[in-house]
Coordinates of C-alpha atoms and ligand atoms in Angstrom, one line a residue:
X1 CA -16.2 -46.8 1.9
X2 CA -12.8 -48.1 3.7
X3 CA -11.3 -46.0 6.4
X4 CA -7.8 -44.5 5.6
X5 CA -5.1 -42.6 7.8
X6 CA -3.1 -39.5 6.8
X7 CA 0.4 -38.7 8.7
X8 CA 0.3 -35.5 8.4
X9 CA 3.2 -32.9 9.3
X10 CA 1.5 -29.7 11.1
X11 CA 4.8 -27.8 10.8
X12 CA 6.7 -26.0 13.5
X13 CA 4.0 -23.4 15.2
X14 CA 3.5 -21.0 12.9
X15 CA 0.5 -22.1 11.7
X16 CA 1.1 -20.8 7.7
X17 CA 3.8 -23.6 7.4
X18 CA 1.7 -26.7 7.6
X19 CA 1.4 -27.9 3.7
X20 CA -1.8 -27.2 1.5
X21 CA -1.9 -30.9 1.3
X22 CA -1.7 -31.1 5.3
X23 CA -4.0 -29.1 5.5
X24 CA -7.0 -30.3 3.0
X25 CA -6.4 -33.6 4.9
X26 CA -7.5 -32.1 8.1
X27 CA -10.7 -30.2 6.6
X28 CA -11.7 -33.3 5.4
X29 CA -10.9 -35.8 8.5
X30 CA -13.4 -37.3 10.5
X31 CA -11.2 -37.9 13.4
X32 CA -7.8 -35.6 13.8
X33 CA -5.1 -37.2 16.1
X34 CA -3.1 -34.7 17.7
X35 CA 0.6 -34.0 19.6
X36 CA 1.1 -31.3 21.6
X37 CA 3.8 -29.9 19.4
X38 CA 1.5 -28.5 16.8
X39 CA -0.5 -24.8 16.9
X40 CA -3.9 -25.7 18.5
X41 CA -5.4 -23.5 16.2
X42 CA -5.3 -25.7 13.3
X43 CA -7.7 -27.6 15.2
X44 CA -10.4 -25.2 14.3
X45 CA -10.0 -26.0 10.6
X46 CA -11.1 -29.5 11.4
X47 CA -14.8 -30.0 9.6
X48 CA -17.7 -29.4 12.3
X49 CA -18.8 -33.2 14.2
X50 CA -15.0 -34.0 13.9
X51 CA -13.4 -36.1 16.5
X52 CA -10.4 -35.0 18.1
X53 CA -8.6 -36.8 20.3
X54 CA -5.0 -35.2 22.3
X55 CA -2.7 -37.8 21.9
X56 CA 0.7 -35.9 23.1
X57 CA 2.4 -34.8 26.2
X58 CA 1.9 -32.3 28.6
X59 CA 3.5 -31.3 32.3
X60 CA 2.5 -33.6 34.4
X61 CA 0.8 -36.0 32.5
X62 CA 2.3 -38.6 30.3
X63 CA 1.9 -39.4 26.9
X64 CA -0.7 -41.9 25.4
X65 CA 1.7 -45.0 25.0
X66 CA 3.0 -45.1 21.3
X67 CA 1.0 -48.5 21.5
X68 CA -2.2 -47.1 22.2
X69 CA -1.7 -44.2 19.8
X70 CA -1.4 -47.0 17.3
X71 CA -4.5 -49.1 18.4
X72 CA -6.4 -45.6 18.1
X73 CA -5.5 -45.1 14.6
X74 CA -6.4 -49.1 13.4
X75 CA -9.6 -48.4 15.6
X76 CA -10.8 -45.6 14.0
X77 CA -9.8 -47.0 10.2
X78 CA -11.4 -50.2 10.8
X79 CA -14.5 -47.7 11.6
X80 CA -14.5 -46.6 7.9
X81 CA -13.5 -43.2 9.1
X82 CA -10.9 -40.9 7.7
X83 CA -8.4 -40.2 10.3
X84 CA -5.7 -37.2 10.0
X85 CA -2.9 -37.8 12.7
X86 CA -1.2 -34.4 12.9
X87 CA 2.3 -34.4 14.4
X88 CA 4.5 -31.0 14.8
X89 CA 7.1 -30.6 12.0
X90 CA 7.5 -33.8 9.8
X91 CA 6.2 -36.9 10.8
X92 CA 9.2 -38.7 9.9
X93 CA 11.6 -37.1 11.6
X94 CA 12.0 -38.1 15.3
X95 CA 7.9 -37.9 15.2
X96 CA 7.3 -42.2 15.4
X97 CA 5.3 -41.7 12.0
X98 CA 7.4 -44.6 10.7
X99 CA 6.3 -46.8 13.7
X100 CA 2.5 -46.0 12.4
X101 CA 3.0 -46.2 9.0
X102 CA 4.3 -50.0 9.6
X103 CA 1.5 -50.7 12.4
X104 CA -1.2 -49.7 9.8
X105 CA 0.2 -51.2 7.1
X106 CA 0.2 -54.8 9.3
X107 CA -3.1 -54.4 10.1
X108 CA -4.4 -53.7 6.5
X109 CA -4.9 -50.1 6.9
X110 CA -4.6 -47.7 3.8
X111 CA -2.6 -44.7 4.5
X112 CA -0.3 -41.7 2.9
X113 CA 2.5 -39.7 4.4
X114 CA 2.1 -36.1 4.1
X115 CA 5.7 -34.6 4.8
X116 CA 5.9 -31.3 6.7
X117 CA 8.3 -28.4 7.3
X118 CA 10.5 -29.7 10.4
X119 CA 12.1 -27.7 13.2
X120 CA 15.5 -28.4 12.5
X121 CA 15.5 -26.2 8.9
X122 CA 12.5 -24.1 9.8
X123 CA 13.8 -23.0 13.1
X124 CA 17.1 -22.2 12.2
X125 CA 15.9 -20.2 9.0
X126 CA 13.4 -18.2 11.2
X127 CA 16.6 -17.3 13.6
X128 CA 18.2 -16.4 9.9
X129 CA 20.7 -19.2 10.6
X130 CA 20.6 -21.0 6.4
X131 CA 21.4 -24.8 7.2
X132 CA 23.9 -25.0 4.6
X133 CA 25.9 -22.3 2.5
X134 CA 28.2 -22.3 0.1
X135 CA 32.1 -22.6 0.9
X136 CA 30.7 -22.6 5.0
X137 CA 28.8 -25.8 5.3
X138 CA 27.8 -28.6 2.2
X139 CA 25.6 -31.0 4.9
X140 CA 23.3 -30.8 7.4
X141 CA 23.1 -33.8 10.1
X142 CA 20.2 -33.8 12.2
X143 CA 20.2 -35.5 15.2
X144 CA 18.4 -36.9 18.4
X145 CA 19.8 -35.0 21.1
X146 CA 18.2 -37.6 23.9
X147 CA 20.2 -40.7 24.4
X148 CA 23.9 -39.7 23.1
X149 CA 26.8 -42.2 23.9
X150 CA 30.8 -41.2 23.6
X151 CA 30.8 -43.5 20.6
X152 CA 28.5 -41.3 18.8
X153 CA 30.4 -38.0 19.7
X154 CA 33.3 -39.5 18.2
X155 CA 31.6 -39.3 14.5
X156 CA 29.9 -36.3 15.2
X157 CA 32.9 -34.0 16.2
X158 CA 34.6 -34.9 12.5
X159 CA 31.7 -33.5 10.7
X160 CA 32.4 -30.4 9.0
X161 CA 28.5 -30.0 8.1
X162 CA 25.4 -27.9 10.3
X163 CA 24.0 -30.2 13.0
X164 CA 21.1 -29.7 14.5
X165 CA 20.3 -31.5 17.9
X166 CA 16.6 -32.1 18.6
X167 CA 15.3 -33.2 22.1
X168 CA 18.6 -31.8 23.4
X169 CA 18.4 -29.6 26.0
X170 CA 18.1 -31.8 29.3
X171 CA 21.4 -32.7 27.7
X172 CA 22.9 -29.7 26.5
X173 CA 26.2 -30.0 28.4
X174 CA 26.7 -33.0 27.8
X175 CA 26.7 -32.3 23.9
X176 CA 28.3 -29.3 23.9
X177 CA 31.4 -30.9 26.5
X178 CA 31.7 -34.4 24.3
X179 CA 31.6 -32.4 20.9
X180 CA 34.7 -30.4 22.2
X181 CA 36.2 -33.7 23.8
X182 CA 36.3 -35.5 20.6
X183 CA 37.3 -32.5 18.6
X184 CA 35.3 -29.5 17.6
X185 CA 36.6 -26.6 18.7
X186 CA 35.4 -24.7 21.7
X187 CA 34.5 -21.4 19.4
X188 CA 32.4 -23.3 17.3
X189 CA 29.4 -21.3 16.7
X190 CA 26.0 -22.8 18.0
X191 CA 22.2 -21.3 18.6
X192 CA 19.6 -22.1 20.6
X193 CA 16.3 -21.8 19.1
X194 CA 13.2 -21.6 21.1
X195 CA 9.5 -22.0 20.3
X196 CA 10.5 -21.1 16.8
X197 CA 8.8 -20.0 14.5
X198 CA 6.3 -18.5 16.7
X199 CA 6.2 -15.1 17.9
X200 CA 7.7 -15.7 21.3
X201 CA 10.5 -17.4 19.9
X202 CA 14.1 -17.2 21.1
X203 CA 17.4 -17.2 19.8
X204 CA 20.3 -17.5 22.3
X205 CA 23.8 -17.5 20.5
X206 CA 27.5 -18.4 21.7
X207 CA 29.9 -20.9 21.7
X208 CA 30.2 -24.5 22.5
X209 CA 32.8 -23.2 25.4
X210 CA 29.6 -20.8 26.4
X211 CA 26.6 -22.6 26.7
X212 CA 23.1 -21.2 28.1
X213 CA 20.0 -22.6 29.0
X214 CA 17.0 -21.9 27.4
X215 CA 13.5 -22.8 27.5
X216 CA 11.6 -25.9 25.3
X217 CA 10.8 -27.0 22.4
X218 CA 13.9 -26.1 21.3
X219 CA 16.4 -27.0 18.5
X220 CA 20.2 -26.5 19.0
X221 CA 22.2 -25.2 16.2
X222 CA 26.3 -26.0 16.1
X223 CA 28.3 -24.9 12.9
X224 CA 29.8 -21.9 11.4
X225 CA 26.4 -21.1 9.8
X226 CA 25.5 -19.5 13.0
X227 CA 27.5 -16.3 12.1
X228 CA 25.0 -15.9 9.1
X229 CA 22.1 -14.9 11.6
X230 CA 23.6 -11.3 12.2
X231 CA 22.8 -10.3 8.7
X232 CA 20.4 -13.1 7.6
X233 CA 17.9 -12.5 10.5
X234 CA 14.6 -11.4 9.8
X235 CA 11.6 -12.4 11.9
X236 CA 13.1 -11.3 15.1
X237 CA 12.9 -7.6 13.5
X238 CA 8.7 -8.1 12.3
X239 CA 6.4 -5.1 13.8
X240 CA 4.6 -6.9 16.2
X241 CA 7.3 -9.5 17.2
X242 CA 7.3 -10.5 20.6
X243 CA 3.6 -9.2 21.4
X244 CA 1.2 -11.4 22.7
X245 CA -2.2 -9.5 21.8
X246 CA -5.7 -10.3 22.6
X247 CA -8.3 -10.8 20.7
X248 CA -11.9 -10.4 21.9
X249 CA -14.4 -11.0 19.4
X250 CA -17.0 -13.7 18.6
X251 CA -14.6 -16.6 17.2
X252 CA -16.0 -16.9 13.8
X253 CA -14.9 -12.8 13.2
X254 CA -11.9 -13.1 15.0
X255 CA -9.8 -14.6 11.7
X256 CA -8.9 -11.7 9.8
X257 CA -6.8 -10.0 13.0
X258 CA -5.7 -13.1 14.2
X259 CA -4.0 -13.7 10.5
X260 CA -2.9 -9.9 10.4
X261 CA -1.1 -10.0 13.6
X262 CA 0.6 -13.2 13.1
X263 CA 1.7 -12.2 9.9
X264 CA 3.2 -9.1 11.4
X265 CA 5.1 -11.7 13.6
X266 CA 3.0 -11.3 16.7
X267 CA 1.1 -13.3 19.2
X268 CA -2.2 -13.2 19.1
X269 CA -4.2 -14.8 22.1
X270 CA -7.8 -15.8 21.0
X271 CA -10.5 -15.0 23.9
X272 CA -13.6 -14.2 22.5
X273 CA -15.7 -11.9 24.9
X274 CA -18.6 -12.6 23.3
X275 CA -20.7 -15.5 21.4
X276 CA -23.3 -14.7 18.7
X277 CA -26.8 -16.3 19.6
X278 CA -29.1 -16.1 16.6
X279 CA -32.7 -15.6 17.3
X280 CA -35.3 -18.1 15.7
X281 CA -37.5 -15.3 13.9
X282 CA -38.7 -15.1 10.2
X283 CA -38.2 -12.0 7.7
X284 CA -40.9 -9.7 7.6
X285 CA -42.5 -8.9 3.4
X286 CA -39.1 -7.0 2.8
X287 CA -40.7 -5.4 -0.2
X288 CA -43.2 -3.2 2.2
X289 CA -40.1 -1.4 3.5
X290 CA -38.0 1.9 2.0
X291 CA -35.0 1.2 4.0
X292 CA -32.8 -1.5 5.6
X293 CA -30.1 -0.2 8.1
X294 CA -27.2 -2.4 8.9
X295 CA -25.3 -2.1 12.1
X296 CA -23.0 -5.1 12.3
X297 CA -21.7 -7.6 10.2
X298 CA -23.2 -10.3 12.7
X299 CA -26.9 -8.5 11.3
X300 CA -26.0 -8.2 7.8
X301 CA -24.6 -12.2 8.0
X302 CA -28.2 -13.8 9.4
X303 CA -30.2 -11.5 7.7
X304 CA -28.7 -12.8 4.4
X305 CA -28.9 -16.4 5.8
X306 CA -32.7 -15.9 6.2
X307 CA -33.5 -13.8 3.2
X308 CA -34.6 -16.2 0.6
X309 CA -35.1 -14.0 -2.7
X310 CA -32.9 -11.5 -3.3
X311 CA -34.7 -9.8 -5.4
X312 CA -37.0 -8.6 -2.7
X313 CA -34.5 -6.6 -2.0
X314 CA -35.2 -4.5 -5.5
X315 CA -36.7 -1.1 -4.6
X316 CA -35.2 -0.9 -0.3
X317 CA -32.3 1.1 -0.4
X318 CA -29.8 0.2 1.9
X319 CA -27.5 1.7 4.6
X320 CA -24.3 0.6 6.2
X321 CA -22.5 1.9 9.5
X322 CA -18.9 0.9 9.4
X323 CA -16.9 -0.2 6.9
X324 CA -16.9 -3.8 7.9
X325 CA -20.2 -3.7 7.6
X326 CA -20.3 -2.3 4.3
X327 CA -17.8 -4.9 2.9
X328 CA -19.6 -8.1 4.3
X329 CA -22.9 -6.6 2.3
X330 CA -20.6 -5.9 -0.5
X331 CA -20.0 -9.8 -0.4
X332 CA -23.6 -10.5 -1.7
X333 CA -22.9 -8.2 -4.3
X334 CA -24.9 -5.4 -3.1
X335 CA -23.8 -1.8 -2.9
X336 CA -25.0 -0.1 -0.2
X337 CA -26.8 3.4 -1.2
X338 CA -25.6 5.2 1.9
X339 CA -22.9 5.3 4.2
X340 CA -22.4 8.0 7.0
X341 CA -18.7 9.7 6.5
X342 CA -18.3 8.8 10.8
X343 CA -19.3 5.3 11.5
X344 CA -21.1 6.4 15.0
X345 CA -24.9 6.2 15.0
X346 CA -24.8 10.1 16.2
X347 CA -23.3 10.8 12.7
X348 CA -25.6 8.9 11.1
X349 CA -28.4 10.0 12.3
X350 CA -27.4 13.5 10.9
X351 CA -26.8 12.3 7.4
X352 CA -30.0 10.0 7.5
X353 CA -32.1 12.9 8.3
X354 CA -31.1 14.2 5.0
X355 CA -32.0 11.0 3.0
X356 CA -34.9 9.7 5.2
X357 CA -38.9 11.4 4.3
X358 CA -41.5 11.5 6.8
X359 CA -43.5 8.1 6.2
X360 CA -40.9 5.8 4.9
X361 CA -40.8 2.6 6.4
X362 CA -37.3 1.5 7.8
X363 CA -36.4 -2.4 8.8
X364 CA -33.5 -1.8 11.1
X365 CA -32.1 -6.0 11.6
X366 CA -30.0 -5.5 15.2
X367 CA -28.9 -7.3 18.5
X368 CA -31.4 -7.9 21.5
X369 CA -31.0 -5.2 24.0
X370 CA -28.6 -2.5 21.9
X371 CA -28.3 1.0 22.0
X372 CA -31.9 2.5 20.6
X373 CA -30.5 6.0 19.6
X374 CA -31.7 5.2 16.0
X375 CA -35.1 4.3 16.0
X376 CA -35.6 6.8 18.3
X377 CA -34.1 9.3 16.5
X378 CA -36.5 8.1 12.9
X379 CA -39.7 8.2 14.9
X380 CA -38.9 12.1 15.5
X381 CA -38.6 12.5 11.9
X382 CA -41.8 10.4 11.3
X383 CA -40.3 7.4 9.6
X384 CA -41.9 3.9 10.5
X385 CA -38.9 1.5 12.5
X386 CA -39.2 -1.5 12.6
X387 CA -36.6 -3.4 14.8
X388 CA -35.4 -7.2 13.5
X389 CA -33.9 -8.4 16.7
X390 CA -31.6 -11.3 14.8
X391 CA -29.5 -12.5 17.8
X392 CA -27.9 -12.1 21.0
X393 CA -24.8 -11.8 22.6
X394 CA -23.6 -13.6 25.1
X395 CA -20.5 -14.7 27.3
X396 CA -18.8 -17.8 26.5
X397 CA -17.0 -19.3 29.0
X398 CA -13.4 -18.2 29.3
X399 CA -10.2 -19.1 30.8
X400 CA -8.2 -16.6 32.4
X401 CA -5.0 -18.4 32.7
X402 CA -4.8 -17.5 28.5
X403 CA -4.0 -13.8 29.6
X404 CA -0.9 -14.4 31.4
X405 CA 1.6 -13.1 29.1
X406 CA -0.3 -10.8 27.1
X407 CA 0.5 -7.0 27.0
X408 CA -2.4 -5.5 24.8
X409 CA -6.4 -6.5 24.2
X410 CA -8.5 -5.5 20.9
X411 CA -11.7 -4.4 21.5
X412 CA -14.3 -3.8 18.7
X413 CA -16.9 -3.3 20.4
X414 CA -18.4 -1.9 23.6
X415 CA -19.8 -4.9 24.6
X416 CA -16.6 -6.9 24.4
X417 CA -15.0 -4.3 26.9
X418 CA -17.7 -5.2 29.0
X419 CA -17.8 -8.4 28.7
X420 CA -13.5 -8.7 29.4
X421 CA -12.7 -9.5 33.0
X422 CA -12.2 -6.4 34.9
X423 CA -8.9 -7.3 36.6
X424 CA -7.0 -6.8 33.5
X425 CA -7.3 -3.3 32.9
X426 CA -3.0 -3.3 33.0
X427 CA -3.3 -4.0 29.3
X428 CA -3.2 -1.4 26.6
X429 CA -6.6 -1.3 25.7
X430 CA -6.8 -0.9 21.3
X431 CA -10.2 0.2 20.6
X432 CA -12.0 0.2 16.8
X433 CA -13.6 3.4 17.0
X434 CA -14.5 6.5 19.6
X435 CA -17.5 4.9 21.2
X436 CA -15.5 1.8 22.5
X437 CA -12.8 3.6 23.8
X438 CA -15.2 5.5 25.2
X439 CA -16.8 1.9 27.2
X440 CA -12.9 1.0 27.9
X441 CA -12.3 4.2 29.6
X442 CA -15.3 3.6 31.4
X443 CA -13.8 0.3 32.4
X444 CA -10.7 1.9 33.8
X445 CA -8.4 0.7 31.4
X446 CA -5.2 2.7 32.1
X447 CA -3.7 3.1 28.4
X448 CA -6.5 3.4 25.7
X449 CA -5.9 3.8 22.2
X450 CA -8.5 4.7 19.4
X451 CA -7.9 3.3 16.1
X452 CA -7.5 6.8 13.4
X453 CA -9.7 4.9 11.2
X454 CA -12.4 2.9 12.3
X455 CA -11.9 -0.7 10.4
X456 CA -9.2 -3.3 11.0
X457 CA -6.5 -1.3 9.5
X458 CA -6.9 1.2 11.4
X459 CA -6.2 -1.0 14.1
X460 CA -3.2 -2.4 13.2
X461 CA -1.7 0.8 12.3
X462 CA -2.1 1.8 15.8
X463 CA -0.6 -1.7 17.5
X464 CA 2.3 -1.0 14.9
X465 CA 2.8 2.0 16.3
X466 CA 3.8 0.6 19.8
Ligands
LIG1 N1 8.7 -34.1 14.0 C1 9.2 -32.9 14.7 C2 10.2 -33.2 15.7 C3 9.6 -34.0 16.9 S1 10.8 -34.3 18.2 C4 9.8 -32.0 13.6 O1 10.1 -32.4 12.4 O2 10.1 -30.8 13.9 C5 10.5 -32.9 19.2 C6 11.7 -32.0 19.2 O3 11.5 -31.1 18.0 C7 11.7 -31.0 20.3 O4 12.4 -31.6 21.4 C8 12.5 -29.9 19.7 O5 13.9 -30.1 19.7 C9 12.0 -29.8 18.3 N2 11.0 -28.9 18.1 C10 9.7 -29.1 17.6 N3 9.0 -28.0 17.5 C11 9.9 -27.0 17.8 C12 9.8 -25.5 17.9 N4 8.6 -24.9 17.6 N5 10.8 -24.9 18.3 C13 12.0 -25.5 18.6 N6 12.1 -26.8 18.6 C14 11.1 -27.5 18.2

């Protein structure tokens, strides 16, 4: 087996644009080489045992030399392993993937080129700014913003095409001034696009005459094009655009909102308030028992993982509380025989009552130290509990400095309210269902919002709302 390298584009920020190619390369890397210009969380696709090694810029500190980028990459071939090297928008535009690709290729190393969407169409489209149009622009010039000379502004005022200026802005005047010294004129439409393509991205519009400052990474847009944005702009209008909302569950469950709010053009800030713990402990004879009683995904998911025959599972009838629980037992193609119309253990204990004979034997698979309102409430009925304590929740280690911008926290659970840092009770507290809103009161939280319907949905409806 011979090592081999992958340039692979990551695409501008939002993390949907990286390629399917780009991205099967990165599941399958053993090492991923990284710049600071792509979304971190692509990182967690990376296969479990992977290497991955920062190899980009950030304040302060300076950059791994392009030289010792490129040893690392040789390095790590010659090792026999398979190395992605991830850089933000295509590697071969302004991204030194064409310095690698000729260092590897002098040094023997196999390697493909895995093109990605750049900034300079990507961000314009996501301000609604179309690079070229008919009868308004037929080229588009993209160019390196940095190190400029008069010479150059000579050519680039005759254009009639789009350019697009990247690692501009510590030189934005002196762009905007040349291009009107050599010729443009001084209302020639330009843009300033921010952190595109993510949800706190920023359009700024004007005129070379007017120029603004803006914050980085950003490209700079000059052509008639421009003027397209007022009817061709879309993200900027998404429901959640411009919200930076957290998210507080375990980091394996956390996907399906994380996705949801992105897609709906927002932020979402990943800051798990609790970690899942299994519990080394072996499945009781599942065939002695009448019922099994699921609480939380987190039980049905280790219970499954343990259970080794499903047909033990033949004659138990089964009860779920909450649809998310119902849908992960769904998943092992199991329908569950009851499900209480309100997902509260209160409301369940009503309708179990019903079901539930004096005598039957009940495995209820749960969390260490959890609310005991159900057994309880079976022993007063005569049912045999017995409780399968599958795992444990604890804190992770967290790091406030992620909260700074955000304006609203998900909770799905009591315990993640809990577990959340108490001096951020400013945000608008979204809760899954009455019991934690109920903890998030509890915690002070000055705006708290119940979710209608207790499930993801439900959620988002609500966070749509405002
Ligand atoms: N290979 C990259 C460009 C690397 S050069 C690509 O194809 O996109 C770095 C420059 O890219 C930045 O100075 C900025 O001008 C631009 N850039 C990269 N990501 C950006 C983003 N999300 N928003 C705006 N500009 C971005």
């Amino acid at each position: 087996m011979a090592g081999k390298v992958y340039l692979v584009g990551a695409g501008p920020g939002d993390i949907e644009l990286i390629t399917v190619k780009g991205l099967n390369c990165l599941k399958s890397a053993d090492v991923v080489i990284y710049d600071s210009l792509i979304n971190n969380r692509l990182l967690a696709y990376a296969k479990d045992g992977a290497e991955k090694i920062f190899a980009g810029k950030r304040a302060g500190n300076h950059t791994l030399p392009q030289e010792e980028i490129n040893e690392l990459l040789v390095n790590k071939a010659k090792e026999n392993k398979i190395v992605a090297r991830l850089k933000g928008g295509d590697p071969f535009v302004f991204g030194r993937g064409g310095e690698e690709a000729l260092c590897l290729r002098e040094n023997n190393i196999e390697f493909e080129v895995v093109p990605g969407v750049t900034s300079a169409v990507a961000g314009a489209a996501y301000a609604g700014i179309p690079v070229t149009q008919r009868g308004i622009s037929q080229s588009l010039h993209i160019i390196n913003g940095h190190n400029l000379q008069e010479a150059d502004f000579e050519i680039l005022a005759k254009l009639s095409g789009t350019l697009v200026f990247l690692m501009g802005m510590s030189k934005l005047e002196n762009i905007c001034s040349n291009l009107i010294k050599y010729g443009k004129h001084p209302e020639t439409p330009f843009a300033i696009v921010s952190n595109a393509t993510g949800s706190n991205q920023k359009t700024l519009t004007g005129t070379l005459a007017d120029i603004k400052q803006s914050e980085t990474p950003a490209i700079i847009v000059v052509g008639e094009v421009v003027n397209l944005r007022g009817q061709a702009k879309w993200f900027e209008g998404k429901p959640l655009f411009g919200r930076n909302i957290v998210v507080t569950r375990a980091r394996h469950q956390n996907q399906e909102l994380i996705q949801m709010i992105e897609q709906a053009g927002g932020h979402a800030i990943e800051f798990p308030t609790i970690e899942i713990q299994p519990i080394e402990v072996e499945l009781p004879d599942i065939k002695q028992y009448d019922w099994l009683i699921f609480t939380s995904t987190n039980g049905v998911e280790l219970f499954f993982n343990k259970l080794r025959d499903i047909r033990d599972l033949s004659r138990v009838k089964i009860c779920a509380i909450g649809d998310s629980t119902s849908e992960c037992i769904k998943k092992y193609h199991i329908q569950p025989d009851f499900m209480p119309d309100e997902f509260v253990s209160e409301a369940l204990i009503n309708g179990l009552r019903d079901k539930i004979k004096p005598g039957d034997k009940v495995l209820l698979p749960k969390a260490e130290k959890t609310r005991s309102i159900i057994p309880d409430e079976l022993k007063k009925i005569s049912a045999q509990v017995d409780e399968l304590v599958l795992y444990r929740t604890a804190l992770p280690a967290y790091d406030i400095e992620l909260l700074k911008d955000a304006d609203s926290v998900c909770f799905m659970s009591p315990s993640s309210v809990k577990n959340f840092p108490d001096e951020w009770n400013n945000l608008k507290a979204y809760c899954i269902g009455p019991i934690t809103a109920e903890a998030a009161k509890e915690a002070e939280f000055k705006e708290v919002i119940a979710a209608g319907e207790y499930t993801v949905n439900g959620l988002m409806e609500k966070l749509y709302e405002a």
